[in-house]
Short mmCIF file of N, CA and C in Angstrom, two decimals:
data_model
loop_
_atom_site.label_atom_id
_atom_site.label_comp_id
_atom_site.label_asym_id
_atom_site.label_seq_id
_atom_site.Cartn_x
_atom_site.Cartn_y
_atom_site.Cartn_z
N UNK A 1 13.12 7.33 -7.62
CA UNK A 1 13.33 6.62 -8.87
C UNK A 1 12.37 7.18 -9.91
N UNK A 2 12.85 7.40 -11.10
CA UNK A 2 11.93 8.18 -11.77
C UNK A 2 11.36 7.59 -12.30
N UNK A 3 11.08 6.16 -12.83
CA UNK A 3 10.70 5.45 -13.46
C UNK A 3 9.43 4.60 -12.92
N UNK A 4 9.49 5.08 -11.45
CA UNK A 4 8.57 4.21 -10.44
C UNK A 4 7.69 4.55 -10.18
N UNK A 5 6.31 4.17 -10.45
CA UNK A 5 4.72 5.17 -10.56
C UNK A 5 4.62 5.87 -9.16
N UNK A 6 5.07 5.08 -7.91
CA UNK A 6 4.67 5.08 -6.53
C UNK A 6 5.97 6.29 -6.43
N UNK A 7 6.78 6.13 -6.54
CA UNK A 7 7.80 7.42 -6.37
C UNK A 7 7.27 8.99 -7.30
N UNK A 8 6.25 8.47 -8.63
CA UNK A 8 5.46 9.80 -9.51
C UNK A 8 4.94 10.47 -8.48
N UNK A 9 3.89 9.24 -8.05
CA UNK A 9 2.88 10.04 -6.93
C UNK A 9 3.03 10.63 -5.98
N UNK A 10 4.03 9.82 -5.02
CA UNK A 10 4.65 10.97 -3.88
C UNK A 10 5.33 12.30 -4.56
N UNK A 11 6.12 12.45 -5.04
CA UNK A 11 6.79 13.50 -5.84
C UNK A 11 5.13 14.23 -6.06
N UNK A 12 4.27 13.92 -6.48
CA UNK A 12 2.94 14.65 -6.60
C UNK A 12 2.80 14.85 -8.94
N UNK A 13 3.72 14.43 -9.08
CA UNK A 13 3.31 13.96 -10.39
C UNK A 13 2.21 13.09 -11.45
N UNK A 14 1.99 12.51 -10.58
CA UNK A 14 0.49 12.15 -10.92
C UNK A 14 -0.49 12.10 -9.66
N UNK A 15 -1.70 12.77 -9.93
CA UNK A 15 -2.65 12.76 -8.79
C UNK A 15 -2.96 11.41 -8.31
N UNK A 16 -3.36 11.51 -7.11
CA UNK A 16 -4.09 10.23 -6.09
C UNK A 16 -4.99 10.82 -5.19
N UNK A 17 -5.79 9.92 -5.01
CA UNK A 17 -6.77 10.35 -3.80
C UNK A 17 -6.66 9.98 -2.59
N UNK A 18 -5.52 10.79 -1.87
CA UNK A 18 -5.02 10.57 -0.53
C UNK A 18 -6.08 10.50 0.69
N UNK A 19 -6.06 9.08 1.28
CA UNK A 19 -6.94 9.04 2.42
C UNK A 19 -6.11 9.38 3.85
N UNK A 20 -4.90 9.01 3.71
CA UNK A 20 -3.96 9.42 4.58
C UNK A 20 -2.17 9.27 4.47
N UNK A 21 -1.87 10.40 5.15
CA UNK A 21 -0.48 11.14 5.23
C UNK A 21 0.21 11.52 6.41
N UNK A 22 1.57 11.17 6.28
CA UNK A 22 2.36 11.18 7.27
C UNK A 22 4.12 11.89 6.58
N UNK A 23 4.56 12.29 7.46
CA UNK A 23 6.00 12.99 6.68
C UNK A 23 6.84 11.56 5.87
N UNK A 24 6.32 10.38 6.18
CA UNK A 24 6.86 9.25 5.24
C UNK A 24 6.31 8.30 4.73
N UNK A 25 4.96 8.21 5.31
CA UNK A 25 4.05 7.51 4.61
C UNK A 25 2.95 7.68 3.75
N UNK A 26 2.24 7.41 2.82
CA UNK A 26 1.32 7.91 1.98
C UNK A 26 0.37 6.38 1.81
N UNK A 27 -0.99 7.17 1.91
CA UNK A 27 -1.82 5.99 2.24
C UNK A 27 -3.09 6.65 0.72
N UNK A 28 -3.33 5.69 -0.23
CA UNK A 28 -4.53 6.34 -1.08
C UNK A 28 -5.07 5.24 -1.49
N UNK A 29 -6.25 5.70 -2.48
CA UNK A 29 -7.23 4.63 -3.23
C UNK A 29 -6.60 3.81 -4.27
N UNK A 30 -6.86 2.75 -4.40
CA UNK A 30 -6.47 1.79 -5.82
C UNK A 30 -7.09 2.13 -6.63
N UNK A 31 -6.93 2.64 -8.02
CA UNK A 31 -7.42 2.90 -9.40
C UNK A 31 -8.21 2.09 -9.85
N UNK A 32 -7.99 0.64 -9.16
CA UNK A 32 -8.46 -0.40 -9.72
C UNK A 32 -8.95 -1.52 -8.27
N UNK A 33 -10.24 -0.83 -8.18
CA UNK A 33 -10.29 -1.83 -6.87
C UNK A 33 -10.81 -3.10 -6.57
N UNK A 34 -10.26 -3.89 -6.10
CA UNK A 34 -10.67 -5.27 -6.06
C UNK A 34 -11.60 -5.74 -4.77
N UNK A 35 -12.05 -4.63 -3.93
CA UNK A 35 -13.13 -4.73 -2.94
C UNK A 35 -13.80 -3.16 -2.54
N UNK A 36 -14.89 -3.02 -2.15
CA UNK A 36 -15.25 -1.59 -1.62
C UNK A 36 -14.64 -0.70 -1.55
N UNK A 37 -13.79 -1.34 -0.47
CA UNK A 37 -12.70 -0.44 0.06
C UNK A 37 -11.10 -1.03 -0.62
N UNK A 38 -10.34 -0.07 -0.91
CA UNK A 38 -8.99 -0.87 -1.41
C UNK A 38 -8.45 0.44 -1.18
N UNK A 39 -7.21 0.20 -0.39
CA UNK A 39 -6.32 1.24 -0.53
C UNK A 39 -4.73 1.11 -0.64
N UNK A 40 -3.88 1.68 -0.94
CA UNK A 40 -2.62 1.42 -0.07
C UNK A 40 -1.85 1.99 0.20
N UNK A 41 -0.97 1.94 1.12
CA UNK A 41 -0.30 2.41 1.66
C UNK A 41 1.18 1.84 1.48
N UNK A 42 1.99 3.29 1.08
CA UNK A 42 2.94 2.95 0.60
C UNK A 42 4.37 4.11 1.44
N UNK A 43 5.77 3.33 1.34
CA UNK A 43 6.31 4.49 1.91
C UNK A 43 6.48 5.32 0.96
N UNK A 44 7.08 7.04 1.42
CA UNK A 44 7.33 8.10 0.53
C UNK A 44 8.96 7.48 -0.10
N UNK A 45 10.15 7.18 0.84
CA UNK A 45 11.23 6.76 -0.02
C UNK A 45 10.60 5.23 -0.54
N UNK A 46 11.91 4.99 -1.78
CA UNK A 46 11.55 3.83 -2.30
C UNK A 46 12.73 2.68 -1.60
N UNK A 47 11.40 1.85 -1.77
CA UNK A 47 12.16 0.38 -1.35
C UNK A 47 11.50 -0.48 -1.94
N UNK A 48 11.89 -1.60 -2.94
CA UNK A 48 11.38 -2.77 -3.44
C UNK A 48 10.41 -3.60 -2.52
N UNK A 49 11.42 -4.41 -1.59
CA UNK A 49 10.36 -5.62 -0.70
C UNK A 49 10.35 -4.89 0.46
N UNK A 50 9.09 -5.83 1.14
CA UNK A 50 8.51 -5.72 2.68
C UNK A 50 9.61 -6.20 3.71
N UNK A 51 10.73 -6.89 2.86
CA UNK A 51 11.81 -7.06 4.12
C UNK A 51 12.90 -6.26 3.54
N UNK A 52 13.40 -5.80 2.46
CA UNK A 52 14.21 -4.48 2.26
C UNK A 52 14.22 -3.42 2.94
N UNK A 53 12.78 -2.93 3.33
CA UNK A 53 12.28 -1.95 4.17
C UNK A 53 12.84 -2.35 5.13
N UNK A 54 11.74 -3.66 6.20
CA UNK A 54 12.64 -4.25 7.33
C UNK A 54 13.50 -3.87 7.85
N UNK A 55 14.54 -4.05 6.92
CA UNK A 55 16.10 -4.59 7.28
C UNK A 55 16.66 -2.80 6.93
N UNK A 56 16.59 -2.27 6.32
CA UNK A 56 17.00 -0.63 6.17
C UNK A 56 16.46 -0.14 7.02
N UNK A 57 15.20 -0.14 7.32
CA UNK A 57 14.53 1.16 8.68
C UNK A 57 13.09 0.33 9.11
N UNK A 58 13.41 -0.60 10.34
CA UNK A 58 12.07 -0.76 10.91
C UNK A 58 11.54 0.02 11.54
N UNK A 59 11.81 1.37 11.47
CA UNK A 59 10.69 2.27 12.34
C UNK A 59 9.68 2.68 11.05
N UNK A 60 10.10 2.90 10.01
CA UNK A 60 9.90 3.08 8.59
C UNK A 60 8.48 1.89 8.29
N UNK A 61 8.92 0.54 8.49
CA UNK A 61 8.35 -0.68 8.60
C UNK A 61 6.77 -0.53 9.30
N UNK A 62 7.23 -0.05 10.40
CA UNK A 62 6.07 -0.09 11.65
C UNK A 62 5.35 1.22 11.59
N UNK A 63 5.95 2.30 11.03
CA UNK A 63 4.85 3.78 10.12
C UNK A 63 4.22 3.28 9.28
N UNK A 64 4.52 2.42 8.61
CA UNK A 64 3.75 1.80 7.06
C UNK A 64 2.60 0.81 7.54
N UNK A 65 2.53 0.55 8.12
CA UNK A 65 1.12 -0.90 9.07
C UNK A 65 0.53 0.32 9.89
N UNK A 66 1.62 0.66 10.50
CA UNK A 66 0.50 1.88 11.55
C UNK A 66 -0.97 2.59 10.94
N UNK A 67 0.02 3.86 9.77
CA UNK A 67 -0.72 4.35 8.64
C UNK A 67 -1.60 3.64 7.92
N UNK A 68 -1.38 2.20 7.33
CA UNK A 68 -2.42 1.33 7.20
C UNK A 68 -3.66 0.97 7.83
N UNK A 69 -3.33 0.65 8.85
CA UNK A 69 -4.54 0.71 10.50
C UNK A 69 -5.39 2.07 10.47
N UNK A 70 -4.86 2.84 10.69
CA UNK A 70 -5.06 4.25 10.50
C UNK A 70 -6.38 4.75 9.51
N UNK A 71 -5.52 4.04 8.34
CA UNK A 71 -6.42 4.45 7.31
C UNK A 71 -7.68 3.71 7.15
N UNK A 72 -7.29 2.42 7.69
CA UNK A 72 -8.73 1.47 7.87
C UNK A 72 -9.79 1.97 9.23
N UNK A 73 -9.36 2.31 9.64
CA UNK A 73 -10.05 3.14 10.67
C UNK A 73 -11.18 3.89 9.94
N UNK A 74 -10.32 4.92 9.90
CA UNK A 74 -10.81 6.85 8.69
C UNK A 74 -11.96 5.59 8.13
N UNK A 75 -11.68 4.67 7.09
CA UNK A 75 -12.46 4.17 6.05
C UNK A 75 -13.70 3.29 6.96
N UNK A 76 -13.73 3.34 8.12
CA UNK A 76 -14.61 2.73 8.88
C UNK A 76 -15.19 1.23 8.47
N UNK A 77 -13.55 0.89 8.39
CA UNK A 77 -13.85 -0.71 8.28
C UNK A 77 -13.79 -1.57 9.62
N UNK A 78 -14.57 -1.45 10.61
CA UNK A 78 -14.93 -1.80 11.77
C UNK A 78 -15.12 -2.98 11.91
N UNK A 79 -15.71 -3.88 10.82
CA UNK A 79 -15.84 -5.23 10.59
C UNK A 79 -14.61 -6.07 10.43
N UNK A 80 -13.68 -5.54 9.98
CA UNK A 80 -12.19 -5.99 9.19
C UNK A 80 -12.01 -6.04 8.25
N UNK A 81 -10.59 -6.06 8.18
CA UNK A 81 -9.79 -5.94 6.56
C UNK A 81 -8.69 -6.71 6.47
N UNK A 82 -8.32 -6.68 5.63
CA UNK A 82 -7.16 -7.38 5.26
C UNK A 82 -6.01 -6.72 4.65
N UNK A 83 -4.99 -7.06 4.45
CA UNK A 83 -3.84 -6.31 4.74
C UNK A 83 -2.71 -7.64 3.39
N UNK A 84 -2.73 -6.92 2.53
CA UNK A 84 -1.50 -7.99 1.33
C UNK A 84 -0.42 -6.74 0.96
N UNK A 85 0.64 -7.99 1.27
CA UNK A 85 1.56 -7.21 0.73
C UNK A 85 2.53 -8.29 -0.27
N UNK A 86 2.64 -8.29 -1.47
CA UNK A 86 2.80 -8.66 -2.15
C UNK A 86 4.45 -8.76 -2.96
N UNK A 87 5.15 -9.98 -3.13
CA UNK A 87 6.39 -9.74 -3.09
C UNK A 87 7.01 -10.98 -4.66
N UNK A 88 7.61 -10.30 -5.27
CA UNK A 88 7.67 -11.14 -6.59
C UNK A 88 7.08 -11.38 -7.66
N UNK A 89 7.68 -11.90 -8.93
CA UNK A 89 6.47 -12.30 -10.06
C UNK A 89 5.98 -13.28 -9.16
N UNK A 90 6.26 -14.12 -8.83
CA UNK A 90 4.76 -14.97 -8.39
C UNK A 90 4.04 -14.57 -7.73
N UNK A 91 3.95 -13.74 -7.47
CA UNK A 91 3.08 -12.71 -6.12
C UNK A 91 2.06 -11.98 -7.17
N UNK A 92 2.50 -11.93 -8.04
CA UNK A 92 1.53 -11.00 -9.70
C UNK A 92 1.56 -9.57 -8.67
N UNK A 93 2.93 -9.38 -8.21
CA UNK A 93 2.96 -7.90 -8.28
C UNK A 93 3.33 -7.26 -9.42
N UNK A 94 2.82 -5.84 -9.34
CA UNK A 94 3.07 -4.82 -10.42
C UNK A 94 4.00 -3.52 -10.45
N UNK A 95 4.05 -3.62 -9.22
CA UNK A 95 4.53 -1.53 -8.88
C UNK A 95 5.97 -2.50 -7.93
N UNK A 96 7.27 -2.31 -8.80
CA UNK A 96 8.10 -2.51 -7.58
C UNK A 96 8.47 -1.75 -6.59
N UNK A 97 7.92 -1.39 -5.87
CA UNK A 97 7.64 -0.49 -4.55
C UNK A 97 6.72 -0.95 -3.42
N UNK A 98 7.23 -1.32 -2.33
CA UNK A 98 6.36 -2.09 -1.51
C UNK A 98 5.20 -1.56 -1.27
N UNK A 99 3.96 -1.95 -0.96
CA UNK A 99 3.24 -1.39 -0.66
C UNK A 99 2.14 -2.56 0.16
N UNK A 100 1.70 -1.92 0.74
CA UNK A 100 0.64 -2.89 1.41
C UNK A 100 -0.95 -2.11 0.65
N UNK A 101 -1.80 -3.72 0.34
CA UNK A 101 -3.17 -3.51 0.20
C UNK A 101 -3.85 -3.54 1.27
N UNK A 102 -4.46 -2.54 1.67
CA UNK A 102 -5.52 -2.37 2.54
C UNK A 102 -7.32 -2.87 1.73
N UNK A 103 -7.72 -3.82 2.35
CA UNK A 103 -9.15 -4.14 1.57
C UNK A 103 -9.85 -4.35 2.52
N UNK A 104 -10.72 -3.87 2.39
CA UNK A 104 -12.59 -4.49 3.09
C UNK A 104 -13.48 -3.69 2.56
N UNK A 105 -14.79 -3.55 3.74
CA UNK A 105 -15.86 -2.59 3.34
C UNK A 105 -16.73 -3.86 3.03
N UNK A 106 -16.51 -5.12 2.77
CA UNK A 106 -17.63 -6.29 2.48
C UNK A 106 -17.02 -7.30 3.14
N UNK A 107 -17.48 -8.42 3.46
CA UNK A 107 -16.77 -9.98 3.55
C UNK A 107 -16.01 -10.69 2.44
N UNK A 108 -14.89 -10.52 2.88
CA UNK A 108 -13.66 -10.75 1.86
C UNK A 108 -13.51 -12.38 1.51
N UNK A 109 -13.96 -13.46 1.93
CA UNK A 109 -14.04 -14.79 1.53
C UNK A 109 -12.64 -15.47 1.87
N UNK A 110 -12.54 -16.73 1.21
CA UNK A 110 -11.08 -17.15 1.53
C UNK A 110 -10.03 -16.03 0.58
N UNK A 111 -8.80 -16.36 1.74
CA UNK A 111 -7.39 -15.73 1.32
C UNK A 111 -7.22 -15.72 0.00
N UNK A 112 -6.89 -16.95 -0.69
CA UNK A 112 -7.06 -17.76 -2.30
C UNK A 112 -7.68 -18.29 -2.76
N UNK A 113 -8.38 -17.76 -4.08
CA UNK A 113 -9.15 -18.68 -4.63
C UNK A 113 -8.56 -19.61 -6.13
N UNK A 114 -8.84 -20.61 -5.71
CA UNK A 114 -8.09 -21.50 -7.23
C UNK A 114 -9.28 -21.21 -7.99
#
C-alpha cells in the first residue's frame, strides 16, 4: 500500500533501525519511544488488525510474536517486556498496519494509567 508508512519502510523507502529480520517479518526501533526499550515488530505484507492477520495466515501470526521474542531477547530484556498490540481509534492507534509494541529495559508499572 503506498500510502502506508509500515509498507514505506519495508519497501526500504524510508530508513529504520532494524533490530531484527526475517523473509516476512521486520522488527525496529520506535521514533518515538515510550520506554528504554520500544520496538516493533511488524509484518513485511500488509494487514490492518491482529486478527486479519490471524484469520489470512496464522503461520504469518506466530512469525510476528516469534520475531518479537526474538528481538526482546537481542535487546536483553531479561527482566520482561511487554508486548501491545493495538487495534482501533479507541486503541489511539496510528499506523493502520498491525504491529506489535515490544517495550521494556525498565519496570513498566500498571497496564493503564487513568
Amino acid at each position: 500500500m503506498a500510502d502506508c508508512l509500515f509498507c514505506r519502510i519495508v519497501a526500504g523507502e524510508i530508513p529504520s533501525a532494524t533490530v531484527h529480520e526475517t523473509n516476512r517479518v521486520l522488527v525496529f526501533r520506535d521514533i518515538a519511544p515510550k520506554a528504554p526499550t520500544h520496538l516493533l515488530a511488524i509484518p513485511k505484507d500488509h494487514h490492518v488488525t491482529v486478527a486479519e492477520l490471524a484469520a489470512a495466515d496464522p503461520g504469518l501470526a506466530g512469525e510476528l510474536l516469534e520475531a518479537a521474542g526474538r528481538a526482546a531477547e537481542s535487546e536483553g530484556l531479561d527482566g520482561g517486556y511487554r508486548l501491545i498490540v493495538n487495534t482501533g481509534d479507541d486503541s489511539g492507534w496510528e499506523v493502520r498496519h498491525v504491529h506489535v509494541h515490544v517495550l521494556g529495559g525498565e519496570p513498566l508499572g500498571p497496564l493503564l494509567a487513568r
